[in-house]
Coordinates of C-alpha atoms in Angstrom, one line a residue:
X1 CA 0.0 0.0 0.0
X2 CA 2.8 2.4 0.9
X3 CA 4.5 1.7 -2.4
X4 CA 1.3 2.4 -4.3
X5 CA 0.9 5.7 -2.5
X6 CA 4.5 6.7 -3.3
X7 CA 4.0 5.9 -6.9
X8 CA 0.8 7.9 -7.1
X9 CA 2.5 10.9 -5.5
X10 CA 5.4 10.7 -7.8
X11 CA 3.2 10.4 -10.9
X12 CA 1.2 13.5 -9.7
X13 CA 4.4 15.4 -9.3
X14 CA 5.5 14.6 -12.9
X15 CA 2.1 15.8 -14.2
X16 CA 2.3 19.0 -12.2
X17 CA 5.9 19.7 -13.3
X18 CA 4.9 19.0 -16.9
X19 CA 2.0 21.4 -16.7
X20 CA 4.2 24.1 -15.3
X21 CA 6.8 23.6 -18.0
X22 CA 4.2 23.7 -20.7
X23 CA 2.5 26.9 -19.3
X24 CA 5.8 28.7 -18.8
X25 CA 7.7 27.4 -21.9
X26 CA 8.8 29.7 -24.7
X27 CA 9.4 29.3 -28.4
X28 CA 11.6 31.6 -30.4
X29 CA 9.7 33.1 -33.4
X30 CA 10.8 35.4 -36.2
X31 CA 10.0 39.1 -35.9
X32 CA 11.0 42.2 -37.8
X33 CA 14.3 43.6 -36.6
X34 CA 13.3 47.0 -37.8
X35 CA 10.5 48.6 -39.8
X36 CA 10.0 46.8 -43.1
X37 CA 8.1 48.5 -45.9
X38 CA 5.4 47.0 -48.0
X39 CA 6.7 45.0 -51.1
X40 CA 10.2 44.8 -49.7
X41 CA 12.2 41.6 -50.3
X42 CA 13.1 40.4 -46.8
X43 CA 16.7 39.7 -46.0
X44 CA 18.3 38.1 -43.0
X45 CA 19.3 41.5 -41.7
X46 CA 15.6 42.4 -41.5
X47 CA 14.8 39.6 -39.1
X48 CA 15.5 38.4 -35.5
X49 CA 14.3 35.6 -33.2
X50 CA 12.6 36.5 -29.9
X51 CA 11.0 34.2 -27.3
X52 CA 7.2 34.0 -27.2
X53 CA 5.0 32.0 -24.8
X54 CA 4.5 28.6 -26.3
X55 CA 0.9 28.7 -25.2
X56 CA 0.2 31.9 -27.1
X57 CA 2.1 31.7 -30.4
X58 CA 0.5 33.7 -33.2
X59 CA -0.9 31.5 -35.9
X60 CA 1.4 31.3 -38.9
X61 CA 4.5 32.3 -36.9
X62 CA 7.9 31.2 -38.2
X63 CA 10.5 29.6 -36.0
X64 CA 13.5 30.0 -38.4
X65 CA 14.6 33.1 -40.2
X66 CA 15.7 31.0 -43.2
X67 CA 12.0 30.3 -43.9
X68 CA 11.3 34.0 -44.4
X69 CA 14.4 35.3 -46.2
X70 CA 13.6 36.1 -49.8
X71 CA 9.8 36.5 -49.2
X72 CA 8.1 39.8 -49.9
X73 CA 6.4 41.9 -47.2
X74 CA 2.6 42.1 -48.0
X75 CA 2.1 44.7 -45.3
X76 CA 4.2 47.3 -43.5
X77 CA 5.9 45.7 -40.5
X78 CA 6.9 47.6 -37.4
X79 CA 10.0 46.7 -35.5
X80 CA 9.3 43.7 -33.2
X81 CA 6.2 42.6 -35.1
X82 CA 5.9 38.9 -35.7
X83 CA 6.3 37.8 -39.3
X84 CA 3.3 35.6 -40.1
X85 CA 2.8 33.4 -43.1
X86 CA -0.3 35.3 -44.3
X87 CA 1.6 38.6 -44.2
X88 CA 4.3 37.7 -46.6
X89 CA 4.3 36.4 -50.2
X90 CA 6.7 34.6 -52.5
X91 CA 6.1 37.1 -55.3
X92 CA 5.7 40.9 -55.3
X93 CA 3.2 40.7 -58.2
X94 CA 0.5 39.4 -55.9
X95 CA 0.8 42.3 -53.4
X96 CA -1.4 45.4 -53.6
X97 CA -1.3 48.0 -50.9
X98 CA -4.4 49.1 -49.0
X99 CA -5.9 52.6 -49.1
X100 CA -5.6 54.9 -46.1
X101 CA -7.2 58.2 -45.3
X102 CA -3.8 60.0 -45.4
X103 CA -0.8 59.8 -47.6
X104 CA 2.3 58.1 -46.1
X105 CA 4.7 61.0 -46.6
X106 CA 7.8 61.0 -44.4
X107 CA 8.7 64.2 -42.5
X108 CA 10.4 66.8 -44.7
X109 CA 9.1 65.2 -48.0
X110 CA 6.1 66.0 -50.2
X111 CA 3.8 64.1 -52.6
X112 CA 3.6 65.2 -56.2
X113 CA 1.5 63.8 -59.0
X114 CA 2.9 63.1 -62.4
X115 CA 1.0 62.1 -65.6
X116 CA 0.8 58.5 -66.6
X117 CA -0.4 56.3 -69.5
X118 CA 0.2 53.0 -71.1
X119 CA 3.3 53.9 -73.1
X120 CA 4.6 56.3 -70.5
X121 CA 4.3 54.2 -67.4
X122 CA 5.1 50.6 -68.2
X123 CA 1.7 49.6 -69.5
X124 CA 0.0 50.0 -66.2
X125 CA 2.2 47.6 -64.2
X126 CA 3.3 50.2 -61.7
X127 CA 1.5 49.7 -58.4
X128 CA 1.5 51.6 -55.1
X129 CA 4.6 50.7 -53.2
X130 CA 6.8 50.4 -56.4
X131 CA 9.8 52.5 -57.2
X132 CA 10.3 54.1 -60.5
X133 CA 13.0 56.1 -62.5
X134 CA 12.2 59.1 -64.7
X135 CA 13.7 59.6 -68.2
X136 CA 13.5 63.1 -69.6
X137 CA 13.9 63.8 -73.4
X138 CA 14.9 67.3 -74.4
X139 CA 16.6 68.8 -77.4
X140 CA 19.8 70.6 -76.3
X141 CA 20.2 74.2 -77.6
X142 CA 21.9 74.2 -81.0
X143 CA 21.4 70.5 -81.5
X144 CA 19.4 68.9 -84.2
X145 CA 18.7 65.8 -82.2
X146 CA 17.0 65.2 -78.8
X147 CA 18.7 63.7 -75.8
X148 CA 17.2 61.2 -73.4
X149 CA 18.6 61.0 -69.9
X150 CA 17.6 59.5 -66.6
X151 CA 17.0 62.4 -64.2
X152 CA 15.5 60.7 -61.2
X153 CA 15.7 57.3 -59.7
X154 CA 14.1 55.5 -56.8
X155 CA 10.9 57.6 -56.7
X156 CA 8.5 55.9 -54.3
X157 CA 5.0 55.5 -55.8
X158 CA 2.4 55.9 -53.0
X159 CA -0.8 56.1 -55.1
X160 CA -2.0 55.2 -58.6
X161 CA -4.8 57.2 -60.1
X162 CA -7.0 59.9 -58.5
X163 CA -8.4 59.8 -55.1
X164 CA -12.1 58.7 -54.8
X165 CA -14.8 59.3 -52.3
X166 CA -16.7 56.4 -50.7
X167 CA -20.3 56.3 -49.8
X168 CA -19.7 58.3 -46.6
X169 CA -17.8 61.1 -48.5
X170 CA -14.4 60.1 -47.1
X171 CA -11.6 60.5 -49.6
X172 CA -8.9 57.9 -50.0
X173 CA -6.3 56.9 -52.6
X174 CA -7.5 54.4 -55.2
X175 CA -5.2 51.5 -54.4
X176 CA -8.1 48.9 -54.3
X177 CA -9.1 46.6 -57.0
X178 CA -10.2 49.3 -59.5
X179 CA -6.9 51.0 -59.8
X180 CA -4.4 48.7 -58.1
X181 CA -3.2 47.6 -61.5
X182 CA -3.8 48.7 -65.0
X183 CA -3.5 51.9 -67.0
X184 CA -4.1 55.1 -65.0
X185 CA -3.9 58.8 -65.7
X186 CA -1.5 59.6 -62.9
X187 CA 1.1 58.4 -60.4
X188 CA 1.7 60.1 -57.0
X189 CA 5.3 59.9 -55.8
X190 CA 7.3 61.1 -52.8
X191 CA 10.1 63.7 -53.4
X192 CA 11.7 66.6 -51.7
X193 CA 10.1 70.0 -52.4
X194 CA 13.3 70.9 -54.4
X195 CA 12.9 67.9 -56.6
X196 CA 9.2 68.7 -57.0
X197 CA 10.2 72.0 -58.6
X198 CA 12.6 70.1 -60.9
X199 CA 9.9 67.7 -61.8
X200 CA 7.6 70.5 -62.6
X201 CA 10.2 72.1 -64.9
X202 CA 10.6 68.8 -66.8
X203 CA 6.9 68.3 -67.1
X204 CA 6.7 71.8 -68.7
X205 CA 9.8 71.7 -71.0
X206 CA 10.5 68.0 -71.6
X207 CA 8.9 64.7 -72.5
X208 CA 8.9 62.2 -69.6
X209 CA 8.7 58.4 -69.4
X210 CA 9.1 56.1 -66.5
X211 CA 10.8 52.8 -65.9
X212 CA 9.7 50.3 -63.2
X213 CA 12.6 49.3 -60.9
X214 CA 13.0 45.6 -59.8
X215 CA 11.6 45.0 -56.4
X216 CA 15.0 43.5 -55.6
X217 CA 16.5 46.9 -56.0
X218 CA 14.1 48.8 -53.7
X219 CA 15.6 51.0 -51.1
X220 CA 14.1 51.7 -47.6
X221 CA 11.8 54.7 -47.4
X222 CA 13.7 57.8 -46.2
X223 CA 14.0 58.0 -42.4
X224 CA 15.0 61.6 -42.4
X225 CA 14.5 64.7 -44.7
X226 CA 16.8 65.1 -47.7
X227 CA 20.1 66.6 -46.7
X228 CA 20.1 69.0 -49.6
X229 CA 16.4 70.0 -49.1
X230 CA 15.4 69.3 -45.5
X231 CA 12.2 71.4 -45.6
X232 CA 9.5 72.7 -47.9
X233 CA 11.0 76.2 -47.3
X234 CA 14.3 75.0 -48.7
X235 CA 13.1 75.2 -52.3
X236 CA 14.2 78.3 -54.1
X237 CA 12.8 77.8 -57.6
X238 CA 14.3 76.2 -60.7
X239 CA 15.6 77.8 -63.9
X240 CA 17.2 76.3 -67.0
X241 CA 20.6 77.2 -65.5
X242 CA 19.8 75.1 -62.5
X243 CA 18.9 72.2 -64.7
X244 CA 22.0 72.6 -66.7
X245 CA 24.1 72.7 -63.6
X246 CA 22.6 69.6 -62.1
X247 CA 22.5 67.7 -65.4
X248 CA 25.5 69.0 -67.4
X249 CA 25.1 68.9 -71.1
X250 CA 21.4 68.2 -71.0
X251 CA 20.3 71.6 -72.3
X252 CA 23.4 72.6 -74.2
X253 CA 26.4 70.7 -75.6

């Protein structure tokens, strides 16, 4: 009888200890090491492992960074946010940003809208979250032939097409199913106020076309204002002389 009692007590102790271990156990899961922007290809440097309660693991959590490297962020991740399987994709082409009531413009930057079209803007394949380069075609003074030159690179597209009002009258960018892909009349990009003036000059005096950069070449969104143009008040206007100084040979041989 004593032996039976001792065995029961020992077994109960094992059960209690196992329950405590399970309740207090942790599992390391993959989280964002820093803010990760929508449609960014995730690298090992973007990730870290942190312990989470084993009893409260988020569904779809990853336990190895290697399983996430190379995937594309389908949402904007904040530092420390768990990377879940339903928030990443194996292809950037399946990802479309969601509309918000405000434009995601970093401090010190502005949004500017540029014209778009099938031949001008990569046949409508440009989507919100993409990055584009701008090619300007002008005829230099005294030259018989026009010159085409890339004048801007890595411009972040934050909206495609015009804003629309919903049934309540609230206005948002059209990044839903209607204008997320396909030919649109305009693109809205983020630039410094100084570059907005240069863009306006080129829109007036040059012919512009855009190229869509590979998602593998995307750079992080600016974390600080542009050093050469830190505020809207930094812009001082643009003349042909300014364009010639910044892009030598574009306006005259």
